[in-house]
């Protein structure tokens, strides 16, 4: 009789343990479903972080928002490869179109929320520079810091601007460009005097006291620097819809303006 009772109790305990484990697993799944992932261009780091804080304070969400920052091109390719992104915030319309062409953008969700300007920044050790046409001579033994022209929008815009000023071939042909994986790393390279000059967005330069803006490129020298936001296909749940609506609000626009973006 004791053996039967013992076996019964063991079986009961095992069943309860399995049931509790299942509950914890389900709870973990439910919790994971409440996470909203925003893949955003590195140049939006400070603005997006404050946008999320501002949105949380509205009390409109119980979800956990997780921001992942990087170059627009790298993030787009991660999404293409299956990264668990809900919202994509790019620094170039090209990469939203790239995802849209692959049927990875939820129809009707793409919208441009901000725009930016392109500047040349200099380190404290840099020589004087009056115009981009004299950039090659000003570089001396140093290099020009730029984003990778294929994946980093700021790099692409920088290349266009230098071609406009007819100095791209001379500088790139002499291997005087140090390429970086995103615009914030370009800024850091100039801040730390790894490079005397760099091409970044005006909003990035505003965030640093260690560099000085020495030239602002004219708009006609490069493609429009627009920031589109879109929802990834199949990820347009109620939490995502609510946040996308928030991005069009006065509170969201005020945050973007605070960090130097022009809002749409």
Coordinates of C-alpha atoms in Angstrom, one line a residue:
X1 CA 0.0 0.0 0.0
X2 CA 2.9 2.3 0.9
X3 CA 4.5 1.7 -2.4
X4 CA 1.3 2.5 -4.3
X5 CA 0.9 5.7 -2.3
X6 CA 4.5 6.6 -2.9
X7 CA 4.2 6.1 -6.6
X8 CA 1.0 8.1 -6.7
X9 CA 2.6 11.0 -4.9
X10 CA 5.7 10.9 -7.1
X11 CA 3.4 11.0 -10.2
X12 CA 1.3 13.8 -8.7
X13 CA 4.4 15.9 -8.0
X14 CA 5.8 15.2 -11.4
X15 CA 2.5 16.3 -13.0
X16 CA 2.4 19.5 -10.9
X17 CA 6.0 20.3 -11.8
X18 CA 5.3 19.8 -15.5
X19 CA 2.2 22.0 -15.3
X20 CA 4.1 24.8 -13.5
X21 CA 6.8 24.6 -16.1
X22 CA 4.2 24.9 -18.8
X23 CA 2.8 28.0 -17.1
X24 CA 6.2 29.6 -16.9
X25 CA 6.9 28.8 -20.5
X26 CA 3.5 30.4 -21.6
X27 CA 4.2 33.4 -19.4
X28 CA 7.6 33.8 -21.1
X29 CA 5.9 33.6 -24.5
X30 CA 3.3 36.2 -23.5
X31 CA 6.0 38.5 -22.2
X32 CA 8.0 38.1 -25.4
X33 CA 4.9 39.1 -27.4
X34 CA 4.8 42.4 -25.5
X35 CA 8.2 43.4 -26.7
X36 CA 8.2 45.9 -29.6
X37 CA 11.5 46.1 -31.5
X38 CA 12.4 49.3 -33.3
X39 CA 15.4 49.1 -35.7
X40 CA 16.6 52.6 -36.1
X41 CA 19.4 54.5 -37.8
X42 CA 22.4 55.3 -35.6
X43 CA 21.9 59.0 -36.1
X44 CA 18.5 58.8 -34.4
X45 CA 19.9 57.2 -31.2
X46 CA 19.3 60.1 -28.8
X47 CA 16.0 61.1 -30.4
X48 CA 14.5 57.6 -30.5
X49 CA 15.5 56.9 -26.9
X50 CA 13.7 60.1 -25.8
X51 CA 10.8 59.3 -28.0
X52 CA 10.4 56.0 -26.2
X53 CA 10.7 57.6 -22.8
X54 CA 8.1 60.3 -23.8
X55 CA 5.7 57.6 -25.1
X56 CA 5.9 55.5 -22.0
X57 CA 5.0 58.6 -19.9
X58 CA 1.8 59.0 -21.9
X59 CA 0.6 55.7 -20.2
X60 CA -0.6 54.5 -23.6
X61 CA 1.3 51.2 -23.5
X62 CA 2.2 48.3 -21.3
X63 CA 4.6 46.9 -23.9
X64 CA 8.4 46.9 -23.6
X65 CA 10.0 48.8 -26.4
X66 CA 13.5 47.7 -27.4
X67 CA 15.6 49.9 -29.7
X68 CA 18.3 48.4 -31.9
X69 CA 20.6 51.0 -33.6
X70 CA 23.0 50.6 -36.5
X71 CA 23.5 51.8 -40.1
X72 CA 20.3 51.8 -42.1
X73 CA 21.7 49.4 -44.7
X74 CA 22.9 46.8 -42.1
X75 CA 19.6 47.0 -40.2
X76 CA 17.6 46.5 -43.4
X77 CA 19.6 43.4 -44.3
X78 CA 19.1 42.1 -40.8
X79 CA 15.4 42.5 -41.2
X80 CA 15.6 40.8 -44.6
X81 CA 17.4 37.9 -42.9
X82 CA 14.6 37.5 -40.4
X83 CA 15.4 39.8 -37.5
X84 CA 12.5 40.3 -35.1
X85 CA 11.8 44.0 -36.0
X86 CA 8.4 45.6 -35.7
X87 CA 9.3 49.1 -36.8
X88 CA 12.1 50.3 -39.1
X89 CA 13.4 53.9 -38.8
X90 CA 15.8 54.6 -41.6
X91 CA 18.0 57.6 -42.6
X92 CA 17.4 56.9 -46.3
X93 CA 14.3 56.2 -48.3
X94 CA 16.4 53.8 -50.4
X95 CA 16.4 51.1 -47.7
X96 CA 12.7 51.2 -47.0
X97 CA 12.2 50.7 -50.7
X98 CA 14.7 47.9 -50.6
X99 CA 12.5 46.1 -48.0
X100 CA 9.3 47.0 -49.7
X101 CA 10.5 45.5 -52.9
X102 CA 11.0 42.3 -51.0
X103 CA 7.4 42.5 -49.6
X104 CA 8.7 43.1 -46.1
X105 CA 6.9 46.4 -45.4
X106 CA 3.3 46.5 -44.2
X107 CA 1.3 48.2 -46.9
X108 CA 0.4 51.9 -46.2
X109 CA 2.6 52.3 -43.2
X110 CA 5.6 54.1 -44.7
X111 CA 5.9 57.8 -43.9
X112 CA 8.7 60.4 -43.7
X113 CA 8.8 62.0 -40.3
X114 CA 12.0 64.0 -40.4
X115 CA 14.9 65.4 -42.4
X116 CA 18.5 66.3 -41.7
X117 CA 21.5 68.2 -43.0
X118 CA 25.1 67.2 -43.9
X119 CA 28.2 68.8 -42.4
X120 CA 32.0 68.5 -42.2
X121 CA 33.3 68.4 -38.7
X122 CA 36.8 68.9 -37.5
X123 CA 38.9 67.8 -34.5
X124 CA 40.7 70.2 -32.3
X125 CA 43.9 69.3 -34.1
X126 CA 42.6 69.9 -37.6
X127 CA 44.0 72.5 -40.0
X128 CA 41.8 75.4 -41.1
X129 CA 39.4 74.6 -43.9
X130 CA 37.5 77.3 -45.9
X131 CA 35.7 75.1 -48.4
X132 CA 35.4 71.4 -49.5
X133 CA 37.5 72.1 -52.5
X134 CA 40.5 72.5 -50.2
X135 CA 39.7 69.3 -48.2
X136 CA 42.4 67.2 -49.8
X137 CA 45.2 69.7 -48.9
X138 CA 43.8 70.2 -45.4
X139 CA 43.9 66.4 -44.6
X140 CA 47.7 66.3 -44.7
X141 CA 48.8 63.0 -43.1
X142 CA 45.3 62.4 -41.7
X143 CA 42.2 60.7 -43.3
X144 CA 38.6 61.8 -43.8
X145 CA 36.2 59.8 -41.7
X146 CA 33.0 58.7 -43.5
X147 CA 30.4 56.1 -43.3
X148 CA 30.6 53.1 -45.7
X149 CA 29.0 54.5 -48.9
X150 CA 27.1 51.2 -49.6
X151 CA 25.4 50.7 -46.2
X152 CA 25.6 54.0 -44.4
X153 CA 23.4 56.8 -45.8
X154 CA 25.6 59.5 -44.4
X155 CA 28.5 57.9 -46.4
X156 CA 26.4 57.9 -49.5
X157 CA 25.4 61.5 -49.1
X158 CA 29.0 62.4 -48.3
X159 CA 30.2 60.8 -51.5
X160 CA 27.6 62.7 -53.5
X161 CA 28.5 66.0 -51.9
X162 CA 32.3 65.5 -52.5
X163 CA 31.5 64.6 -56.1
X164 CA 29.5 67.8 -56.4
X165 CA 32.5 69.8 -55.2
X166 CA 34.8 67.8 -57.5
X167 CA 37.1 66.4 -54.8
X168 CA 35.8 62.8 -54.4
X169 CA 38.1 61.3 -57.0
X170 CA 41.2 63.0 -55.6
X171 CA 40.5 62.1 -52.0
X172 CA 39.3 58.5 -52.6
X173 CA 41.9 57.9 -55.2
X174 CA 44.6 58.7 -52.7
X175 CA 43.1 56.3 -50.2
X176 CA 42.5 59.2 -47.8
X177 CA 39.1 58.0 -46.5
X178 CA 38.6 55.9 -43.4
X179 CA 35.3 54.2 -43.6
X180 CA 33.1 53.4 -40.6
X181 CA 30.0 51.1 -40.1
X182 CA 27.7 53.9 -38.9
X183 CA 27.7 57.7 -38.5
X184 CA 28.2 57.7 -34.7
X185 CA 31.5 55.9 -35.2
X186 CA 32.5 58.5 -37.7
X187 CA 31.8 61.2 -35.1
X188 CA 33.8 59.3 -32.5
X189 CA 36.8 59.0 -34.9
X190 CA 36.9 62.8 -35.2
X191 CA 36.2 63.3 -31.4
X192 CA 39.2 61.1 -30.6
X193 CA 41.4 62.7 -33.4
X194 CA 41.7 59.4 -35.2
X195 CA 40.8 61.5 -38.2
X196 CA 41.0 65.3 -38.4
X197 CA 37.8 65.7 -40.5
X198 CA 34.6 63.7 -40.9
X199 CA 31.3 63.9 -42.7
X200 CA 28.3 63.5 -40.4
X201 CA 24.7 64.8 -40.0
X202 CA 24.2 68.2 -38.3
X203 CA 22.2 66.4 -35.6
X204 CA 25.2 64.2 -34.7
X205 CA 27.5 67.2 -34.5
X206 CA 25.1 68.9 -32.1
X207 CA 25.6 66.1 -29.7
X208 CA 29.3 66.6 -29.3
X209 CA 31.4 69.3 -27.6
X210 CA 34.6 67.7 -29.0
X211 CA 34.1 68.6 -32.6
X212 CA 33.4 71.8 -34.5
X213 CA 31.2 72.2 -37.6
X214 CA 33.3 73.9 -40.3
X215 CA 31.1 73.5 -43.3
X216 CA 27.4 72.8 -44.0
X217 CA 26.7 71.2 -47.5
X218 CA 24.1 72.8 -49.6
X219 CA 21.0 70.7 -50.2
X220 CA 21.6 70.6 -53.9
X221 CA 24.9 68.8 -53.4
X222 CA 23.4 65.5 -52.3
X223 CA 20.1 63.5 -52.3
X224 CA 17.4 64.6 -49.8
X225 CA 18.2 63.4 -46.3
X226 CA 14.8 62.1 -45.3
X227 CA 14.0 59.8 -42.4
X228 CA 11.2 57.3 -43.3
X229 CA 9.5 55.0 -40.7
X230 CA 7.6 51.9 -41.6
X231 CA 6.1 48.8 -40.0
X232 CA 7.5 45.4 -41.0
X233 CA 5.1 43.0 -42.7
X234 CA 3.0 41.0 -40.3
X235 CA 4.1 43.0 -37.2
X236 CA 1.4 45.7 -37.3
X237 CA -0.3 44.9 -34.0
X238 CA -2.2 47.4 -31.8
X239 CA 0.9 48.4 -29.9
X240 CA 2.7 49.2 -33.1
X241 CA -0.2 51.1 -34.6
X242 CA -0.5 53.2 -31.4
X243 CA 3.2 54.1 -31.5
X244 CA 3.1 54.9 -35.2
X245 CA 0.2 57.3 -34.4
X246 CA 2.3 58.8 -31.6
X247 CA 5.1 59.6 -34.0
X248 CA 2.8 62.1 -35.8
X249 CA 1.9 63.9 -32.6
X250 CA 3.1 67.2 -31.4
X251 CA 5.0 65.6 -28.5
X252 CA 7.0 63.4 -30.9
X253 CA 7.7 66.3 -33.3
X254 CA 9.0 68.4 -30.3
X255 CA 11.5 65.6 -29.4
X256 CA 12.8 65.4 -33.0
X257 CA 13.1 69.2 -33.2
X258 CA 15.0 69.2 -29.9
X259 CA 17.7 67.0 -31.4
X260 CA 18.0 69.1 -34.6
X261 CA 15.8 67.3 -37.0
X262 CA 13.4 69.2 -39.3
X263 CA 10.0 67.6 -39.0
X264 CA 7.5 66.8 -41.7

